[in-house]
Amino acid sequence: MSALNIKKGSTSHSAYNLRPTFSDTEERHTLAVLVENEPGVLARVIGLFSGRGYNIESLTVAEVDHTGHLSRITIVTTGTPQVINQITAQLGRIVPVHEVHDLTVEGHSVERELALFKVSGKGEDRVEALRLADVFRARVVDSTLESFVFEITGTPEKIDAFADLMRPIGLVEMARTGVAALARGAK
Amino acid sequence: MSAQMTGAKMVVQALIDQGVDTVFGYPGGAVLPIYDEVFQQNSIRHVLVRHEQGAIHAAEGYARATGKVGVALVTSGPGATNAVTGLTDALMDSIPLVVFSGQVPTFMIGSDAFQEADTVGITRPCTKHNWLVKDTEKLSNTIHEAFHVAASGRPGPVLVDIPKDVQFAAADYTAPRAMTSHYRPQVKGDIEGITDLVKAIETAKKPIFYTGGGVINSGPAASQLLRELVDGTGFPITSTLMGLGAYPASGDNWLGMLGMHGLYESNMAMHDCDLMINIGARFDDRITGRIDAFSPNSKKVHIDVDPSSINKVIRTDIAIVGDVAHVLEDVLKVWKSRGRKTDRAGLDEWWAQIADWKTVNCLAYTQEGKTIRPQYAVERLEALTKHRKDRFISTEVGQHQMWAAQYMGFDDPNRWMTSGGLGTMGYGFPASIGVQMGHPDALVINVAGEASWLMNMQELGTAVQYRLPVKQFILNNERLGMVRQWQELLHGERYSSSWSEALPDFVKLAEAFGAKGICVSDPDDLDDAIMEMLDHDGPVIFDCLVEKHENCFPMIPSGKAHNEMLLGEAETQGVIDSKGSVLV
Ligand SMILES: Cc1cc2nc3c(=O)[nH]c(=O)nc-3n(C[C@H](O)[C@H](O)[C@H](O)COP(=O)(O)OP(=O)(O)OC[C@H]3O[C@@H](n4cnc5c(N)ncnc54)[C@H](O)[C@@H]3O)c2cc1C
Ligand SMILES: Cc1ncc(C[n+]2csc(CCOP(=O)(O)OP(=O)(O)O)c2C)c(N)n1
């Protein structure tokens, strides 16, 4: 019904079909949001996404400028171009938000995510796990006789691929940070 | 310059420095230090309302009628939660408010203390911004920032939550200085967009101005510039419910309100135009009706200070982000410098077409028999008061609100207070109190339905206490009229809970509070009764018994396009299909 493709549990059934038929193709965008590091700012951003029915694929936040009290929130979201425009405009309205950049439209950017994987196994499986980790440049940060914890950084796709390979070997648990991203180039 | 003072005193000092003269509020444990300071000064009048919702709506009415920021003061817990409806109302209608709430002391926050509520958490989605001030050092600056945020860009309500220990502690007070806030919305429009708009104005054959609350928000200069542009170009103009009065209803180019209950000619012109110039309106669903049938052949221009309003609902061809007054000034400059061109011949044809639509006479009705028709009551009120330059009208929510918008004319901005976006029953009475506080000598009338009016009737105490001569013009149909109308049209005339049962005797009710009550039911007595109301120097409840099952037309049924408007009873059979009935 809607061009928004609102996830379950949100408001796609309300009232008018307000969603104009601009373009139906869903796109994945990475947004960098520079915010005043004050209490509640993350709640404002998350409340905006849930309140208006936008998707969050991943969200990371940390202070990046201690003296200037600025934090950087990196959000990966999906939506039609019109929805992505709305998201950036809506983020821009939040009073403690200083800057919003849609890294996906503003040029090339680099994206990295860090993940920790716990893999358990014995014998041949252990050897296989280490071999794959080597291919993916994952490091062992903890090991017991029956398990490893690997640390891996890369694009979300690379981490997905690593997870797919580790699963049959004995992936027990994983933790991911979500995406951090920067525009390429000197500025 | 800085001086040591307590946080409570800072609140009062900051209000004085911000030019505030009136505060609407209700005391409680967590704001007692502030009330103590209010008691010990004479610069600021405090109006004791009877319910915190009333305080917020009164502040809204005050703000809309004066162009200033409205201020309210409430206690923690229930005081703050009672404010939530009003805050949401102000957010939807872009009304600038600063609301102060008390909070339990900082060292008790999170302990489920007496009258503790997570006020900043609860009000985060219904304010433009809010602050919990945990340190008296930061209080004065936060308050100044609050006024700045409330009033700049797209205005809205903000809330400052102040724990009781912060009110007691002393620190340095800083006066409002050159603001250091990073919050600086863009007010000047991009010249490229403005030039594109002017080019479109020069060649349009069927143009229309579609203006909204943003023109009122932008201030009196915006209305002045709008009038110059409309009269200069000779284009027709329509407005949303929120923008009434920005262009005078008596002006030559005025078509009347548009939208769900707007005028036939306005909606037809919106549908058929080739250039739509949206100035400070937000393509609300009451306006657009069916999105894919909305003004299919027009080039759309949108001037709005909030970038998120642009392309939210309707795709815009020319977007100009900026404040209405700033943008219109530049539009006029460019248009004049390029020789004030328009397509005269095209316009003449367009006006001829509009004149044709006007002959439909969509607001026609006949007053006959011994029952007052509500339209007639509003029309008589209009006739007997429109000469008053100082007339301010507020409304409640429902059919009466639409009739007021249809049958009353506003020649100036800031004269019309209504709850548009949230549609809050109970808004109008406290709003009229706020208006009267801002304009003590003016004629302030709240056009009400009996059901809405009862929602905040306790404020009669406030009106009487402060001798506010607000007139409560109640169109009493003993029904939740607007709900009943929808049930008639959409739910097979099954009138589920849409009756106003056990109504009070409004005259006795007025008298019980020490106000005046008037009841009228005979059309022949109506004029005299209205005059009696106007002549009385004090609050009046005017109980006007009207036709019970009147419907409000024209009406664009849910899910229909502008040119599928219903004009009267005869057209209502089976028009709204099941798809339309899920819409609100
Ligand atoms: C029962 C009922 C029936 C209704 N029926 C109708 C109807 O038939 N017709 C109708 O019109 N409405 C109707 N409404 C009201 C409707 O719901 C909306 O509230 C209204 O249409 C919105 O008006 P607006 O577009 O002017 O926007 P507002 O809510 O007034 O928004 C103002 C816009 O201007 C922008 N703005 C603010 N300040 C500035 C500035 N300084 N410079 C530039 N831009 C600025 C804002 O960002 C915003 O986009 C009805 C309401 C109720 C309760
Ligand atoms: C607080 C609130 N509750 C419910 C509604 C839904 N509602 C809209 S209009 C209406 C009926 C209003 O009746 P009344 O005030 O008598 O006005 P009338 O329509 O009869 O003129 C109702 C219940 C609302 N707008 N606000």
Coordinates of C-alpha atoms in Angstrom, one line a residue, chain B residues 86-500:
Chain B
G86 CA -1.8 21.4 25.5
L87 CA 1.8 20.9 24.6
T88 CA 0.9 18.5 21.8
D89 CA -1.7 21.0 20.6
A90 CA 0.8 23.8 20.4
L91 CA 3.4 21.6 18.7
M92 CA 0.9 20.6 16.0
D93 CA -0.2 24.3 15.4
S94 CA 3.3 25.8 15.7
I95 CA 2.5 28.0 18.7
P96 CA 5.5 29.4 20.7
L97 CA 5.3 28.5 24.4
V98 CA 7.7 28.3 27.3
V99 CA 6.3 26.0 30.0
F100 CA 8.0 25.6 33.3
S101 CA 7.5 22.5 35.4
G102 CA 8.7 21.8 38.9
Q103 CA 10.5 18.5 39.5
V104 CA 11.4 16.6 42.6
P105 CA 14.9 17.5 43.9
T106 CA 17.8 16.2 41.9
F107 CA 18.9 13.7 44.6
M108 CA 15.5 12.1 44.5
I109 CA 15.1 11.8 40.8
G110 CA 14.5 8.2 39.8
S111 CA 13.4 7.1 43.3
D112 CA 9.6 7.2 42.5
A113 CA 9.4 10.2 44.8
F114 CA 6.1 11.9 45.7
Q115 CA 4.7 13.5 42.5
E116 CA 7.7 12.4 40.5
A117 CA 7.2 11.9 36.7
D118 CA 9.7 11.7 34.0
T119 CA 8.5 15.0 32.6
V120 CA 11.2 15.5 30.0
G121 CA 10.7 11.9 28.9
I122 CA 6.9 12.3 28.6
T123 CA 7.1 15.6 26.9
R124 CA 10.0 14.9 24.5
P125 CA 7.7 14.0 21.6
C126 CA 5.3 16.8 22.3
T127 CA 7.7 19.7 22.6
K128 CA 10.0 21.3 20.1
H129 CA 12.7 20.9 22.7
N130 CA 12.9 20.4 26.5
W131 CA 15.5 20.7 29.2
L132 CA 15.9 19.2 32.7
V133 CA 18.1 21.8 34.5
K134 CA 20.2 20.1 37.2
D135 CA 22.4 23.0 38.0
T136 CA 21.3 26.5 39.1
E137 CA 24.4 27.9 37.3
K138 CA 22.9 26.8 34.0
L139 CA 19.3 27.9 34.7
S140 CA 19.2 31.5 33.4
N141 CA 20.9 30.7 30.2
T142 CA 18.6 27.7 29.6
I143 CA 15.6 29.9 30.1
H144 CA 16.9 32.5 27.6
E145 CA 17.7 29.7 25.1
A146 CA 14.1 28.3 25.7
F147 CA 12.6 31.6 24.6
H148 CA 14.9 31.7 21.6
V149 CA 14.0 28.2 20.5
A150 CA 10.3 28.6 21.1
A151 CA 10.1 31.7 18.9
S152 CA 12.6 31.1 16.1
G153 CA 12.2 29.2 12.9
R154 CA 9.1 27.2 13.1
P155 CA 7.7 28.2 16.4
G156 CA 6.7 25.6 19.0
P157 CA 6.3 24.8 22.7
V158 CA 9.3 24.1 24.8
L159 CA 9.5 22.9 28.4
V160 CA 12.0 23.7 31.2
D161 CA 11.9 21.2 34.1
I162 CA 13.4 22.6 37.3
P163 CA 14.0 20.3 40.3
K164 CA 13.2 21.9 43.6
D165 CA 16.7 22.0 45.0
V166 CA 17.8 23.9 41.9
Q167 CA 15.1 26.5 42.7
F168 CA 16.5 26.9 46.2
A169 CA 20.2 27.0 45.3
A170 CA 21.9 30.3 44.5
A171 CA 24.1 31.1 41.5
D172 CA 25.1 33.9 39.2
Y173 CA 22.3 35.2 37.0
T174 CA 23.1 36.0 33.4
A175 CA 20.9 38.4 31.5
P176 CA 19.9 37.5 27.9
R177 CA 22.9 38.6 26.0
A178 CA 23.7 38.2 22.3
M179 CA 22.6 34.6 21.9
T180 CA 25.3 32.1 21.6
S181 CA 22.8 29.4 20.6
H182 CA 23.8 27.3 17.6
Y183 CA 20.1 27.1 16.8
R184 CA 19.7 29.4 13.8
P185 CA 17.1 28.3 11.3
Q186 CA 17.4 29.7 7.8
V187 CA 15.1 32.7 7.3
K188 CA 16.3 34.2 4.0
G189 CA 15.1 32.3 1.0
D190 CA 17.4 31.1 -1.8
I191 CA 17.5 33.6 -4.6
E192 CA 17.3 30.9 -7.3
G193 CA 14.1 29.5 -6.0
I194 CA 12.7 33.0 -5.6
T195 CA 13.6 33.9 -9.2
D196 CA 12.0 30.7 -10.5
L197 CA 8.8 31.6 -8.5
V198 CA 8.7 35.0 -10.1
K199 CA 9.1 33.5 -13.6
A200 CA 6.2 31.2 -12.8
I201 CA 4.1 34.1 -11.6
E202 CA 4.8 36.0 -14.9
T203 CA 3.4 33.2 -17.1
A204 CA 0.8 31.5 -15.0
K205 CA -2.7 31.4 -16.5
K206 CA -4.5 29.8 -13.6
P207 CA -2.5 30.6 -10.5
I208 CA -3.6 30.4 -6.8
F209 CA -2.1 31.4 -3.5
Y210 CA -2.6 28.8 -0.9
T211 CA -1.6 30.3 2.4
G212 CA -1.4 28.9 6.0
G213 CA -0.5 29.4 9.6
G214 CA 3.1 30.1 8.6
V215 CA 2.1 33.6 7.5
I216 CA 0.6 34.3 10.9
N217 CA 3.6 32.8 12.6
S218 CA 5.9 35.1 10.6
G219 CA 4.3 38.2 12.0
P220 CA 2.3 41.2 10.8
A221 CA 4.9 42.2 8.2
A222 CA 4.3 38.9 6.5
S223 CA 0.6 39.6 6.2
Q224 CA 1.3 43.1 4.8
L225 CA 3.7 41.7 2.2
L226 CA 1.3 39.0 1.3
R227 CA -1.4 41.6 0.7
E228 CA 0.9 43.6 -1.5
L229 CA 1.8 40.5 -3.6
V230 CA -1.8 39.3 -3.9
D231 CA -3.2 42.7 -4.9
G232 CA -0.2 43.4 -7.2
T233 CA -0.5 40.2 -9.1
G234 CA -4.2 40.0 -9.0
F235 CA -4.1 36.3 -8.2
P236 CA -6.9 34.6 -6.2
I237 CA -6.0 33.5 -2.7
T238 CA -7.3 30.8 -0.4
S239 CA -6.2 29.9 3.1
T240 CA -6.2 27.0 5.5
L241 CA -8.0 27.1 8.8
M242 CA -4.8 28.2 10.5
G243 CA -4.1 31.1 8.1
L244 CA -7.4 33.0 8.2
G245 CA -6.9 36.7 8.5
A246 CA -3.5 36.9 6.9
Y247 CA -5.3 38.2 3.8
P248 CA -8.5 40.1 4.6
A249 CA -11.8 38.3 4.0
S250 CA -13.1 41.5 2.6
G251 CA -10.3 41.7 0.1
D252 CA -11.1 41.4 -3.6
N253 CA -9.1 38.3 -4.3
W254 CA -10.2 36.3 -1.3
L255 CA -11.9 33.0 -2.2
G256 CA -12.6 31.6 1.3
M257 CA -11.1 28.7 3.2
L258 CA -10.2 25.5 1.4
G259 CA -10.1 21.9 2.4
M260 CA -12.5 19.3 3.7
H261 CA -15.0 21.9 4.8
G262 CA -13.7 24.6 2.6
L263 CA -15.5 26.6 -0.1
Y264 CA -16.4 25.0 -3.4
E265 CA -14.7 27.8 -5.4
S266 CA -11.5 27.4 -3.3
N267 CA -11.3 23.7 -3.7
M268 CA -12.1 23.8 -7.4
A269 CA -9.5 26.4 -8.0
M270 CA -6.9 24.3 -6.1
H271 CA -7.8 21.3 -8.3
D272 CA -7.7 23.1 -11.6
C273 CA -4.9 25.6 -11.1
D274 CA -1.7 25.6 -13.1
L275 CA 0.4 27.3 -10.5
M276 CA 0.0 26.7 -6.8
I277 CA 1.9 29.0 -4.5
N278 CA 1.9 27.5 -1.0
I279 CA 3.0 30.1 1.6
G280 CA 3.4 28.7 5.1
A281 CA 1.0 25.8 4.8
R282 CA 1.8 22.1 5.2
F283 CA -0.3 20.1 2.7
D284 CA -2.4 18.7 5.6
D285 CA -4.7 15.8 4.8
R286 CA -7.7 18.0 5.4
I287 CA -6.4 20.0 2.4
T288 CA -5.2 17.4 0.0
G289 CA -7.9 14.8 0.2
R290 CA -6.8 12.0 -2.1
I291 CA -3.1 12.5 -2.7
D292 CA -2.9 11.1 -6.2
A293 CA -5.8 13.3 -7.3
F294 CA -4.5 16.4 -5.7
S295 CA -4.3 19.3 -8.1
P296 CA -3.0 17.1 -10.9
N297 CA -1.9 19.7 -13.4
S298 CA -0.2 22.4 -11.4
K299 CA 3.3 23.5 -10.8
K300 CA 3.7 23.6 -7.0
V301 CA 5.8 26.1 -5.1
H302 CA 6.3 25.8 -1.4
I303 CA 7.6 28.5 0.9
D304 CA 8.3 27.1 4.4
V305 CA 10.8 27.8 7.2
D306 CA 10.9 24.1 8.1
P307 CA 12.7 22.0 5.5
S308 CA 10.8 18.9 6.7
S309 CA 7.5 20.4 5.6
I310 CA 8.7 20.4 2.0
N311 CA 8.1 17.2 0.0
K312 CA 6.6 15.5 3.1
V313 CA 3.3 14.9 1.5
I314 CA 3.2 16.5 -1.9
R315 CA 6.1 16.7 -4.3
T316 CA 7.1 20.3 -4.8
D317 CA 8.5 21.8 -8.0
I318 CA 10.0 24.9 -6.5
A319 CA 11.0 24.8 -2.8
I320 CA 12.0 27.9 -0.9
V321 CA 13.2 27.4 2.6
G322 CA 12.8 30.6 4.6
D323 CA 10.6 32.8 6.7
V324 CA 7.5 34.1 5.0
A325 CA 8.2 37.8 5.5
H326 CA 11.8 37.5 4.4
V327 CA 11.0 35.5 1.3
L328 CA 8.0 37.6 0.2
E329 CA 10.0 40.8 0.5
D330 CA 12.5 39.3 -1.9
V331 CA 9.8 37.9 -4.2
L332 CA 8.3 41.4 -4.4
K333 CA 11.6 43.0 -5.1
V334 CA 12.5 40.6 -7.9
W335 CA 9.0 40.7 -9.4
K336 CA 9.0 44.5 -9.5
S337 CA 12.5 44.7 -10.8
R338 CA 11.4 42.4 -13.7
G339 CA 8.6 44.7 -14.6
R340 CA 5.6 43.4 -12.5
K341 CA 4.5 41.1 -15.2
T342 CA 1.5 38.7 -15.2
D343 CA -0.5 37.1 -17.9
R344 CA -3.5 39.4 -17.8
A345 CA -5.6 37.7 -20.5
G346 CA -5.1 34.3 -18.8
L347 CA -6.0 35.7 -15.5
D348 CA -9.2 37.2 -16.8
E349 CA -10.3 33.9 -18.1
W350 CA -9.4 32.3 -14.8
W351 CA -11.4 34.8 -12.8
A352 CA -14.4 34.2 -15.1
Q353 CA -14.1 30.5 -14.3
I354 CA -13.9 31.2 -10.6
A355 CA -16.9 33.5 -10.8
D356 CA -18.8 30.6 -12.4
W357 CA -17.9 28.4 -9.4
K358 CA -19.0 31.0 -7.0
T359 CA -22.5 30.9 -8.4
V360 CA -22.9 27.5 -6.8
N361 CA -23.2 29.5 -3.6
C362 CA -22.0 26.6 -1.5
L363 CA -22.7 28.1 1.9
A364 CA -26.4 28.8 1.1
Y365 CA -29.0 27.6 3.6
T366 CA -32.4 28.8 4.6
Q367 CA -33.5 29.9 8.0
E368 CA -37.1 29.0 8.4
G369 CA -39.4 27.9 11.1
K370 CA -38.9 28.2 14.9
T371 CA -35.6 26.5 15.2
I372 CA -32.3 28.3 14.9
R373 CA -30.0 26.9 12.4
P374 CA -26.4 27.0 13.6
Q375 CA -25.3 28.7 10.4
Y376 CA -27.8 31.4 11.0
A377 CA -26.6 31.9 14.6
V378 CA -23.0 32.3 13.4
E379 CA -24.0 34.6 10.6
R380 CA -25.9 36.8 13.0
L381 CA -23.0 36.9 15.4
E382 CA -20.8 37.9 12.5
A383 CA -23.2 40.6 11.3
L384 CA -23.5 42.1 14.8
T385 CA -19.8 42.1 15.6
K386 CA -17.8 42.4 12.4
H387 CA -17.5 46.2 12.6
R388 CA -15.5 45.8 15.8
K389 CA -11.9 46.2 14.9
D390 CA -10.9 44.6 18.2
R391 CA -12.8 41.4 17.8
F392 CA -11.1 38.1 18.6
I393 CA -12.7 34.8 17.9
S394 CA -11.6 31.4 19.4
T395 CA -13.4 28.1 18.8
E396 CA -13.7 24.7 20.2
V397 CA -13.6 21.7 17.9
G398 CA -16.4 20.3 15.8
Q399 CA -19.1 21.5 13.4
H400 CA -19.4 24.9 15.1
Q401 CA -15.7 25.4 14.4
M402 CA -16.2 24.9 10.7
W403 CA -19.2 27.1 10.6
A404 CA -17.3 29.8 12.3
A405 CA -14.5 29.4 9.7
Q406 CA -17.0 29.5 6.9
Y407 CA -19.4 32.3 8.0
M408 CA -17.1 34.7 9.8
G409 CA -14.6 36.9 8.1
F410 CA -11.2 38.0 9.4
D411 CA -9.6 41.1 8.1
D412 CA -6.5 40.9 10.3
P413 CA -4.0 38.2 11.4
N414 CA -4.0 37.1 15.0
R415 CA -7.7 37.5 15.4
W416 CA -8.6 33.8 15.0
M417 CA -7.6 31.1 17.5
T418 CA -8.5 27.5 16.8
S419 CA -7.1 24.1 17.4
G420 CA -6.4 22.8 13.9
G421 CA -3.8 20.1 13.9
L422 CA -4.7 18.2 17.0
G423 CA -8.3 19.3 17.0
T424 CA -8.5 19.5 20.8
M425 CA -12.0 19.8 22.2
G426 CA -11.7 22.1 25.3
Y427 CA -9.2 24.4 23.6
G428 CA -11.4 27.4 23.0
F429 CA -12.6 28.5 26.4
P430 CA -9.2 28.7 28.0
A431 CA -7.8 30.1 24.8
S432 CA -10.3 32.9 25.0
I433 CA -9.2 33.7 28.5
G434 CA -5.6 33.9 27.3
V435 CA -6.7 36.3 24.5
Q436 CA -8.5 38.5 26.9
M437 CA -5.5 38.7 29.2
G438 CA -3.5 39.9 26.2
H439 CA -6.2 42.3 25.0
P440 CA -8.1 43.4 28.1
D441 CA -10.4 45.8 26.3
A442 CA -11.1 43.7 23.2
L443 CA -14.2 41.7 22.4
V444 CA -13.3 38.1 22.8
I445 CA -15.8 35.4 21.7
N446 CA -15.4 31.7 21.9
V447 CA -17.7 30.0 19.3
A448 CA -18.3 26.6 21.0
G449 CA -20.2 23.3 20.9
E450 CA -21.7 22.3 24.2
A451 CA -19.7 19.1 24.4
S452 CA -16.3 20.7 23.8
W453 CA -17.1 23.5 26.1
L454 CA -17.8 21.2 29.0
M455 CA -14.3 19.7 28.6
N456 CA -12.7 22.8 30.2
M457 CA -15.7 24.5 31.8
Q458 CA -13.9 24.7 35.1
E459 CA -12.1 27.8 33.7
L460 CA -15.3 29.7 34.3
G461 CA -13.8 30.2 37.7
T462 CA -10.8 31.8 36.1
A463 CA -12.9 34.1 33.9
V464 CA -14.9 35.3 36.9
Q465 CA -12.0 35.7 39.2
Y466 CA -10.0 37.9 36.8
R467 CA -13.1 39.7 35.5
L468 CA -12.5 38.6 32.0
P469 CA -15.5 39.5 29.9
V470 CA -15.1 36.5 27.5
K471 CA -18.3 35.5 25.7
Q472 CA -19.0 31.8 25.4
F473 CA -21.2 31.5 22.3
I474 CA -22.4 27.9 22.6
L475 CA -24.1 26.3 19.6
N476 CA -26.0 23.7 21.6
N477 CA -27.2 20.9 19.4
E478 CA -27.2 18.4 22.3
R479 CA -25.0 16.2 20.1
L480 CA -21.3 15.5 19.5
G481 CA -22.3 17.0 16.2
M482 CA -19.2 16.4 14.1
V483 CA -19.1 12.8 15.3
R484 CA -22.8 12.4 14.7
Q485 CA -22.4 13.7 11.2
W486 CA -19.7 11.1 10.4
Q487 CA -21.9 8.4 11.9
E488 CA -24.7 9.5 9.7
L489 CA -22.6 9.5 6.6
L490 CA -20.4 6.5 7.3
H491 CA -22.0 4.3 9.9
G492 CA -25.6 3.9 8.8
E493 CA -27.0 6.5 11.1
R494 CA -26.1 4.4 14.1
Y495 CA -25.5 7.2 16.6
S496 CA -23.2 5.4 19.0
S497 CA -22.5 7.6 22.1
S498 CA -22.7 10.8 20.2
W499 CA -25.4 12.4 22.4
S500 CA -24.8 15.1 25.0

